[in-house]
PDB file of C-alpha atoms in Angstrom:
ATOM      1  CA  ASP F   1       4.522  20.457 -20.320  1.00  0.00           C
ATOM      2  CA  ILE F   2       6.884  21.156 -17.435  1.00  0.00           C
ATOM      3  CA  GLN F   3       8.140  17.941 -15.865  1.00  0.00           C
ATOM      4  CA  MET F   4       8.620  17.806 -12.106  1.00  0.00           C
ATOM      5  CA  THR F   5      11.118  15.264 -10.776  1.00  0.00           C
ATOM      6  CA  GLN F   6      11.028  14.572  -7.063  1.00  0.00           C
ATOM      7  CA  SER F   7      13.609  12.781  -4.954  1.00  0.00           C
ATOM      8  CA  PRO F   8      13.840  10.589  -3.094  1.00  0.00           C
ATOM      9  CA  ALA F   9      10.747   8.499  -3.819  1.00  0.00           C
ATOM     10  CA  SER F  10      10.775   7.303  -0.229  1.00  0.00           C
ATOM     11  CA  LEU F  11      12.562   8.283   2.918  1.00  0.00           C
ATOM     12  CA  SER F  12      12.865   6.718   6.368  1.00  0.00           C
ATOM     13  CA  ALA F  13      13.549   8.960   9.328  1.00  0.00           C
ATOM     14  CA  SER F  14      13.208   9.076  13.101  1.00  0.00           C
ATOM     15  CA  LEU F  15      11.268  11.427  15.311  1.00  0.00           C
ATOM     16  CA  GLY F  16      13.173  14.637  15.873  1.00  0.00           C
ATOM     17  CA  GLU F  17      15.264  14.297  12.729  1.00  0.00           C
ATOM     18  CA  THR F  18      15.499  16.846   9.947  1.00  0.00           C
ATOM     19  CA  VAL F  19      14.765  15.771   6.372  1.00  0.00           C
ATOM     20  CA  THR F  20      14.921  17.417   2.961  1.00  0.00           C
ATOM     21  CA  ILE F  21      12.930  16.547  -0.163  1.00  0.00           C
ATOM     22  CA  GLU F  22      14.028  17.793  -3.568  1.00  0.00           C
ATOM     23  CA  CYS F  23      12.077  18.809  -6.645  1.00  0.00           C
ATOM     24  CA  LEU F  24      13.613  19.508 -10.039  1.00  0.00           C
ATOM     25  CA  ALA F  25      11.630  21.281 -12.758  1.00  0.00           C
ATOM     26  CA  SER F  26      12.404  20.686 -16.436  1.00  0.00           C
ATOM     27  CA  GLU F  27      12.630  24.436 -16.943  1.00  0.00           C
ATOM     28  CA  ASP F  28      12.820  27.608 -14.879  1.00  0.00           C
ATOM     29  CA  ILE F  29       9.539  28.057 -12.964  1.00  0.00           C
ATOM     30  CA  TYR F  30      10.512  31.340 -11.280  1.00  0.00           C
ATOM     31  CA  ASP F  31       9.587  30.141  -7.766  1.00  0.00           C
ATOM     32  CA  ILE F  32       5.990  29.428  -8.776  1.00  0.00           C
ATOM     33  CA  LEU F  33       5.978  26.149  -6.912  1.00  0.00           C
ATOM     34  CA  ALA F  34       3.868  24.553  -4.220  1.00  0.00           C
ATOM     35  CA  TRP F  35       4.333  21.676  -1.804  1.00  0.00           C
ATOM     36  CA  TYR F  36       1.448  19.501  -0.603  1.00  0.00           C
ATOM     37  CA  GLN F  37       1.197  16.988   2.212  1.00  0.00           C
ATOM     38  CA  GLN F  38      -1.034  13.941   1.890  1.00  0.00           C
ATOM     39  CA  LYS F  39      -1.845  11.556   4.719  1.00  0.00           C
ATOM     40  CA  PRO F  40      -3.182   8.039   4.012  1.00  0.00           C
ATOM     41  CA  GLY F  41      -6.819   8.099   2.953  1.00  0.00           C
ATOM     42  CA  LYS F  42      -6.928  11.905   2.890  1.00  0.00           C
ATOM     43  CA  SER F  43      -6.742  14.542   0.200  1.00  0.00           C
ATOM     44  CA  PRO F  44      -3.563  16.568  -0.399  1.00  0.00           C
ATOM     45  CA  GLN F  45      -3.250  19.744   1.629  1.00  0.00           C
ATOM     46  CA  LEU F  46      -1.341  22.863   0.596  1.00  0.00           C
ATOM     47  CA  LEU F  47       1.758  23.389   2.748  1.00  0.00           C
ATOM     48  CA  ILE F  48       3.914  25.920   0.934  1.00  0.00           C
ATOM     49  CA  TYR F  49       3.326  28.192  -2.034  1.00  0.00           C
ATOM     50  CA  ASP F  50       5.579  30.465  -4.081  1.00  0.00           C
ATOM     51  CA  ALA F  51       8.427  28.131  -3.144  1.00  0.00           C
ATOM     52  CA  SER F  52       8.871  29.428   0.395  1.00  0.00           C
ATOM     53  CA  SER F  53       5.635  30.908   1.796  1.00  0.00           C
ATOM     54  CA  LEU F  54       3.861  28.886   4.465  1.00  0.00           C
ATOM     55  CA  HIS F  55       0.154  28.317   3.970  1.00  0.00           C
ATOM     56  CA  THR F  56      -2.113  29.353   6.829  1.00  0.00           C
ATOM     57  CA  GLY F  57      -1.747  27.143   9.872  1.00  0.00           C
ATOM     58  CA  VAL F  58       1.358  25.257   8.691  1.00  0.00           C
ATOM     59  CA  PRO F  59       3.929  24.791  11.481  1.00  0.00           C
ATOM     60  CA  SER F  60       7.190  26.703  11.207  1.00  0.00           C
ATOM     61  CA  ARG F  61       9.230  23.480  11.203  1.00  0.00           C
ATOM     62  CA  PHE F  62       8.306  23.278   7.516  1.00  0.00           C
ATOM     63  CA  SER F  63      10.267  25.443   5.117  1.00  0.00           C
ATOM     64  CA  GLY F  64      10.715  25.719   1.385  1.00  0.00           C
ATOM     65  CA  SER F  65      13.571  27.091  -0.642  1.00  0.00           C
ATOM     66  CA  GLY F  66      15.099  27.111  -4.070  1.00  0.00           C
ATOM     67  CA  SER F  67      15.047  28.983  -7.342  1.00  0.00           C
ATOM     68  CA  GLY F  68      15.151  28.414 -11.058  1.00  0.00           C
ATOM     69  CA  THR F  69      14.668  24.704 -11.584  1.00  0.00           C
ATOM     70  CA  GLN F  70      15.704  23.368  -8.170  1.00  0.00           C
ATOM     71  CA  TYR F  71      13.533  23.456  -5.054  1.00  0.00           C
ATOM     72  CA  SER F  72      13.462  21.761  -1.698  1.00  0.00           C
ATOM     73  CA  LEU F  73      11.162  21.144   1.236  1.00  0.00           C
ATOM     74  CA  LYS F  74      12.784  20.874   4.654  1.00  0.00           C
ATOM     75  CA  ILE F  75      11.106  19.519   7.757  1.00  0.00           C
ATOM     76  CA  ASN F  76      12.870  20.187  11.039  1.00  0.00           C
ATOM     77  CA  SER F  77      12.418  18.102  14.155  1.00  0.00           C
ATOM     78  CA  LEU F  78      10.028  15.513  12.691  1.00  0.00           C
ATOM     79  CA  GLN F  79       6.772  15.026  14.577  1.00  0.00           C
ATOM     80  CA  PRO F  80       4.529  11.931  14.403  1.00  0.00           C
ATOM     81  CA  GLU F  81       1.979  13.769  12.261  1.00  0.00           C
ATOM     82  CA  ASP F  82       4.608  14.603   9.613  1.00  0.00           C
ATOM     83  CA  PHE F  83       4.903  11.031   8.349  1.00  0.00           C
ATOM     84  CA  ALA F  84       2.998  11.297   5.107  1.00  0.00           C
ATOM     85  CA  SER F  85       3.547  11.771   1.379  1.00  0.00           C
ATOM     86  CA  TYR F  86       4.721  15.048  -0.101  1.00  0.00           C
ATOM     87  CA  TYR F  87       4.245  16.398  -3.621  1.00  0.00           C
ATOM     88  CA  CYS F  88       5.618  19.415  -5.451  1.00  0.00           C
ATOM     89  CA  GLN F  89       3.570  21.235  -8.089  1.00  0.00           C
ATOM     90  CA  ASN F  90       4.477  23.546 -10.943  1.00  0.00           C
ATOM     91  CA  GLY F  91       2.287  26.652 -10.836  1.00  0.00           C
ATOM     92  CA  LEU F  92       3.978  28.633 -13.584  1.00  0.00           C
ATOM     93  CA  SER F  93       2.293  27.311 -16.655  1.00  0.00           C
ATOM     94  CA  ALA F  94      -0.556  25.087 -17.706  1.00  0.00           C
ATOM     95  CA  PRO F  95      -0.985  22.259 -17.311  1.00  0.00           C
ATOM     96  CA  ARG F  96      -0.172  22.397 -13.617  1.00  0.00           C
ATOM     97  CA  THR F  97       2.025  19.356 -13.136  1.00  0.00           C
ATOM     98  CA  PHE F  98       3.004  17.436 -10.022  1.00  0.00           C
ATOM     99  CA  GLY F  99       6.022  15.500  -8.921  1.00  0.00           C
ATOM    100  CA  ALA F 100       5.609  11.764  -8.340  1.00  0.00           C
ATOM    101  CA  GLY F 101       5.710  12.202  -4.597  1.00  0.00           C
ATOM    102  CA  THR F 102       7.942  11.331  -1.657  1.00  0.00           C
ATOM    103  CA  LYS F 103       6.717   8.972   1.008  1.00  0.00           C
ATOM    104  CA  LEU F 104       8.162   9.796   4.410  1.00  0.00           C
ATOM    105  CA  GLU F 105       8.106   6.836   6.757  1.00  0.00           C
ATOM    106  CA  LEU F 106       9.004   6.345  10.378  1.00  0.00           C
ATOM    107  CA  LYS F 107      12.241   4.458  10.872  1.00  0.00           C
TER     108      LYS F 107
ATOM    109  CA  GLU C   1     -15.826  26.521   6.827  1.00  0.00           C
ATOM    110  CA  VAL C   2     -14.965  25.619   3.243  1.00  0.00           C
ATOM    111  CA  GLN C   3     -16.400  22.276   2.184  1.00  0.00           C
ATOM    112  CA  LEU C   4     -16.196  20.390  -1.102  1.00  0.00           C
ATOM    113  CA  VAL C   5     -18.003  17.055  -1.332  1.00  0.00           C
ATOM    114  CA  GLU C   6     -17.646  14.821  -4.374  1.00  0.00           C
ATOM    115  CA  THR C   7     -20.183  12.175  -5.331  1.00  0.00           C
ATOM    116  CA  GLY C   8     -20.965  10.005  -8.321  1.00  0.00           C
ATOM    117  CA  GLY C   9     -18.005   7.665  -8.465  1.00  0.00           C
ATOM    118  CA  GLY C  10     -18.157   3.939  -8.948  1.00  0.00           C
ATOM    119  CA  LEU C  11     -17.279   0.982 -11.141  1.00  0.00           C
ATOM    120  CA  VAL C  12     -17.922   1.430 -14.841  1.00  0.00           C
ATOM    121  CA  GLN C  13     -17.023  -0.531 -17.957  1.00  0.00           C
ATOM    122  CA  PRO C  14     -14.614   0.822 -20.560  1.00  0.00           C
ATOM    123  CA  GLY C  15     -16.389   2.995 -23.104  1.00  0.00           C
ATOM    124  CA  LYS C  16     -19.164   3.964 -20.729  1.00  0.00           C
ATOM    125  CA  SER C  17     -19.945   7.291 -19.066  1.00  0.00           C
ATOM    126  CA  LEU C  18     -20.066   8.657 -15.545  1.00  0.00           C
ATOM    127  CA  LYS C  19     -20.850  12.080 -14.079  1.00  0.00           C
ATOM    128  CA  LEU C  20     -19.188  13.406 -10.939  1.00  0.00           C
ATOM    129  CA  THR C  21     -20.672  16.146  -8.801  1.00  0.00           C
ATOM    130  CA  CYS C  22     -18.906  18.425  -6.350  1.00  0.00           C
ATOM    131  CA  ALA C  23     -21.153  20.285  -3.934  1.00  0.00           C
ATOM    132  CA  THR C  24     -19.499  23.203  -2.198  1.00  0.00           C
ATOM    133  CA  SER C  25     -20.157  25.565   0.700  1.00  0.00           C
ATOM    134  CA  GLY C  26     -18.376  28.101   2.828  1.00  0.00           C
ATOM    135  CA  PHE C  27     -17.150  30.435   0.098  1.00  0.00           C
ATOM    136  CA  THR C  28     -18.467  32.576  -2.743  1.00  0.00           C
ATOM    137  CA  PHE C  29     -18.749  29.863  -5.341  1.00  0.00           C
ATOM    138  CA  SER C  30     -19.865  32.135  -8.171  1.00  0.00           C
ATOM    139  CA  ASN C  31     -16.468  33.873  -8.146  1.00  0.00           C
ATOM    140  CA  ALA C  32     -14.429  30.713  -7.791  1.00  0.00           C
ATOM    141  CA  TRP C  33     -12.263  28.977 -10.358  1.00  0.00           C
ATOM    142  CA  MET C  34     -12.837  25.269  -9.899  1.00  0.00           C
ATOM    143  CA  HIS C  35     -10.768  22.257 -10.899  1.00  0.00           C
ATOM    144  CA  TRP C  36     -10.793  18.504 -10.984  1.00  0.00           C
ATOM    145  CA  VAL C  37      -7.536  16.744 -10.099  1.00  0.00           C
ATOM    146  CA  ARG C  38      -7.143  12.975 -10.096  1.00  0.00           C
ATOM    147  CA  GLN C  39      -4.794  10.547  -8.392  1.00  0.00           C
ATOM    148  CA  SER C  40      -3.966   7.241 -10.022  1.00  0.00           C
ATOM    149  CA  PRO C  41      -3.582   3.967  -8.129  1.00  0.00           C
ATOM    150  CA  GLU C  42       0.182   4.605  -8.416  1.00  0.00           C
ATOM    151  CA  LYS C  43      -0.446   7.832  -6.440  1.00  0.00           C
ATOM    152  CA  GLN C  44       0.468  10.183  -9.286  1.00  0.00           C
ATOM    153  CA  LEU C  45      -1.513  13.429  -9.183  1.00  0.00           C
ATOM    154  CA  GLU C  46      -2.787  14.841 -12.479  1.00  0.00           C
ATOM    155  CA  TRP C  47      -4.731  18.032 -13.083  1.00  0.00           C
ATOM    156  CA  VAL C  48      -7.767  17.162 -15.240  1.00  0.00           C
ATOM    157  CA  ALA C  49      -9.915  20.217 -15.915  1.00  0.00           C
ATOM    158  CA  GLN C  50     -10.701  23.790 -14.895  1.00  0.00           C
ATOM    159  CA  ILE C  51     -13.716  26.061 -15.188  1.00  0.00           C
ATOM    160  CA  LYS C  52     -13.503  29.757 -14.520  1.00  0.00           C
ATOM    161  CA  ALA C  53     -16.201  32.086 -13.227  1.00  0.00           C
ATOM    162  CA  LYS C  54     -19.031  33.863 -15.076  1.00  0.00           C
ATOM    163  CA  SER C  55     -16.871  36.991 -15.229  1.00  0.00           C
ATOM    164  CA  ASN C  56     -14.414  34.917 -17.275  1.00  0.00           C
ATOM    165  CA  ASN C  57     -17.201  33.590 -19.512  1.00  0.00           C
ATOM    166  CA  TYR C  58     -17.019  30.209 -17.800  1.00  0.00           C
ATOM    167  CA  ALA C  59     -13.853  29.403 -19.768  1.00  0.00           C
ATOM    168  CA  THR C  60     -12.847  25.752 -19.587  1.00  0.00           C
ATOM    169  CA  TYR C  61      -9.524  23.971 -19.954  1.00  0.00           C
ATOM    170  CA  TYR C  62      -8.600  20.287 -20.123  1.00  0.00           C
ATOM    171  CA  ALA C  63      -5.630  18.000 -19.828  1.00  0.00           C
ATOM    172  CA  GLU C  64      -4.681  16.477 -23.174  1.00  0.00           C
ATOM    173  CA  SER C  65      -5.381  13.022 -21.772  1.00  0.00           C
ATOM    174  CA  VAL C  66      -9.100  13.798 -21.354  1.00  0.00           C
ATOM    175  CA  LYS C  67      -9.763  16.443 -24.001  1.00  0.00           C
ATOM    176  CA  GLY C  68     -12.762  15.534 -26.133  1.00  0.00           C
ATOM    177  CA  ARG C  69     -13.998  12.942 -23.620  1.00  0.00           C
ATOM    178  CA  PHE C  70     -14.542  14.898 -20.391  1.00  0.00           C
ATOM    179  CA  THR C  71     -16.632  18.034 -19.869  1.00  0.00           C
ATOM    180  CA  ILE C  72     -16.480  20.288 -16.827  1.00  0.00           C
ATOM    181  CA  SER C  73     -19.476  22.456 -16.007  1.00  0.00           C
ATOM    182  CA  ARG C  74     -20.944  24.363 -13.090  1.00  0.00           C
ATOM    183  CA  ASP C  75     -24.240  25.527 -11.627  1.00  0.00           C
ATOM    184  CA  ASP C  76     -23.688  28.661  -9.577  1.00  0.00           C
ATOM    185  CA  SER C  77     -27.250  28.480  -8.191  1.00  0.00           C
ATOM    186  CA  LYS C  78     -26.331  25.165  -6.590  1.00  0.00           C
ATOM    187  CA  SER C  79     -22.692  26.006  -5.795  1.00  0.00           C
ATOM    188  CA  SER C  80     -21.738  22.859  -7.623  1.00  0.00           C
ATOM    189  CA  VAL C  81     -19.273  21.779 -10.262  1.00  0.00           C
ATOM    190  CA  TYR C  82     -19.552  18.693 -12.434  1.00  0.00           C
ATOM    191  CA  LEU C  83     -17.353  16.405 -14.485  1.00  0.00           C
ATOM    192  CA  GLN C  84     -19.034  14.481 -17.262  1.00  0.00           C
ATOM    193  CA  MET C  85     -16.764  11.614 -18.276  1.00  0.00           C
ATOM    194  CA  ASN C  86     -17.482   9.817 -21.549  1.00  0.00           C
ATOM    195  CA  SER C  87     -15.665   7.057 -23.404  1.00  0.00           C
ATOM    196  CA  LEU C  88     -13.950   6.024 -20.210  1.00  0.00           C
ATOM    197  CA  LYS C  89     -10.694   4.097 -20.391  1.00  0.00           C
ATOM    198  CA  GLU C  90      -9.013   1.866 -17.832  1.00  0.00           C
ATOM    199  CA  GLU C  91      -6.330   4.506 -17.396  1.00  0.00           C
ATOM    200  CA  ASP C  92      -8.999   6.902 -16.121  1.00  0.00           C
ATOM    201  CA  THR C  93      -9.182   4.782 -12.970  1.00  0.00           C
ATOM    202  CA  ALA C  94      -8.336   7.150 -10.121  1.00  0.00           C
ATOM    203  CA  ILE C  95      -9.555   9.092  -7.144  1.00  0.00           C
ATOM    204  CA  TYR C  96     -11.071  12.319  -8.458  1.00  0.00           C
ATOM    205  CA  TYR C  97     -10.759  15.420  -6.318  1.00  0.00           C
ATOM    206  CA  CYS C  98     -12.659  18.653  -6.674  1.00  0.00           C
ATOM    207  CA  THR C  99     -10.422  21.608  -5.865  1.00  0.00           C
ATOM    208  CA  TRP C 100     -10.676  25.364  -5.562  1.00  0.00           C
ATOM    209  CA  ASP C 101      -7.948  27.875  -6.182  1.00  0.00           C
ATOM    210  CA  ILE C 102      -8.552  31.204  -4.493  1.00  0.00           C
ATOM    211  CA  GLY C 103      -7.061  33.154  -7.369  1.00  0.00           C
ATOM    212  CA  THR C 104      -3.578  31.759  -7.058  1.00  0.00           C
ATOM    213  CA  THR C 105      -2.079  29.131  -9.292  1.00  0.00           C
ATOM    214  CA  TYR C 106      -2.256  26.532  -6.529  1.00  0.00           C
ATOM    215  CA  PHE C 107      -4.951  24.194  -5.218  1.00  0.00           C
ATOM    216  CA  ASP C 108      -5.903  25.768  -1.927  1.00  0.00           C
ATOM    217  CA  TYR C 109      -8.832  23.562  -0.969  1.00  0.00           C
ATOM    218  CA  TRP C 110      -9.645  19.934  -1.808  1.00  0.00           C
ATOM    219  CA  GLY C 111     -12.619  17.665  -1.388  1.00  0.00           C
ATOM    220  CA  GLN C 112     -12.284  14.208   0.129  1.00  0.00           C
ATOM    221  CA  GLY C 113     -12.237  12.597  -3.308  1.00  0.00           C
ATOM    222  CA  VAL C 114     -14.363  10.015  -5.093  1.00  0.00           C
ATOM    223  CA  MET C 115     -13.143   6.744  -6.566  1.00  0.00           C
ATOM    224  CA  VAL C 116     -13.718   5.936 -10.224  1.00  0.00           C
ATOM    225  CA  THR C 117     -12.834   2.446 -11.404  1.00  0.00           C
ATOM    226  CA  VAL C 118     -12.939   1.623 -15.098  1.00  0.00           C
ATOM    227  CA  SER C 119     -12.830  -2.112 -15.632  1.00  0.00           C
ATOM    228  CA  SER C 120     -14.630  -4.825 -17.526  1.00  0.00           C
TER     229      SER C 120
END
């Protein structure tokens, strides 16, 4: 199975700041990677797919990048609704595996 | 509007069984590949099972952690997917989500989840 290692596990930031979350795959996943956002008490929601493509309706302050085994999610100008947990997901091969998540909290 | 609604969760003793149901609407269910994904109390997400469409002979796939104990099935006439869970273990305690992938390798739509607690 492909292991997905996310960092940091938690992150404190202020409104308007820019943050970056990292995801490291145990092998090359050829950009077949998704990012999900999960708010407390809610189900995860797809944010980005194929490493850098925004899902329908996702604000442009979110962006994804990376290649090979290293990927990142960047959120520009943090808004109140962005404070949530974020997960990366390997889409290249079964089983589809997830990172352990990053909890983004308001400083 | 796409909707996925899970039911059937609850508290169950180790070794017992439970069946989850996911009722769907808002899309052509008969063509859809459906999944169950669970989230542990530690918030780790884990893909559990997949069932493909009739055109794919309803092929099923399972995570190693549940293979031989869980069975995914579907009823296209009811636009529903099921997860029969037998020989439950405490480590199966989680929120179980029904998800749909629209033909990509990602989970495009999720239900609200249903809690399953395995404890004596």
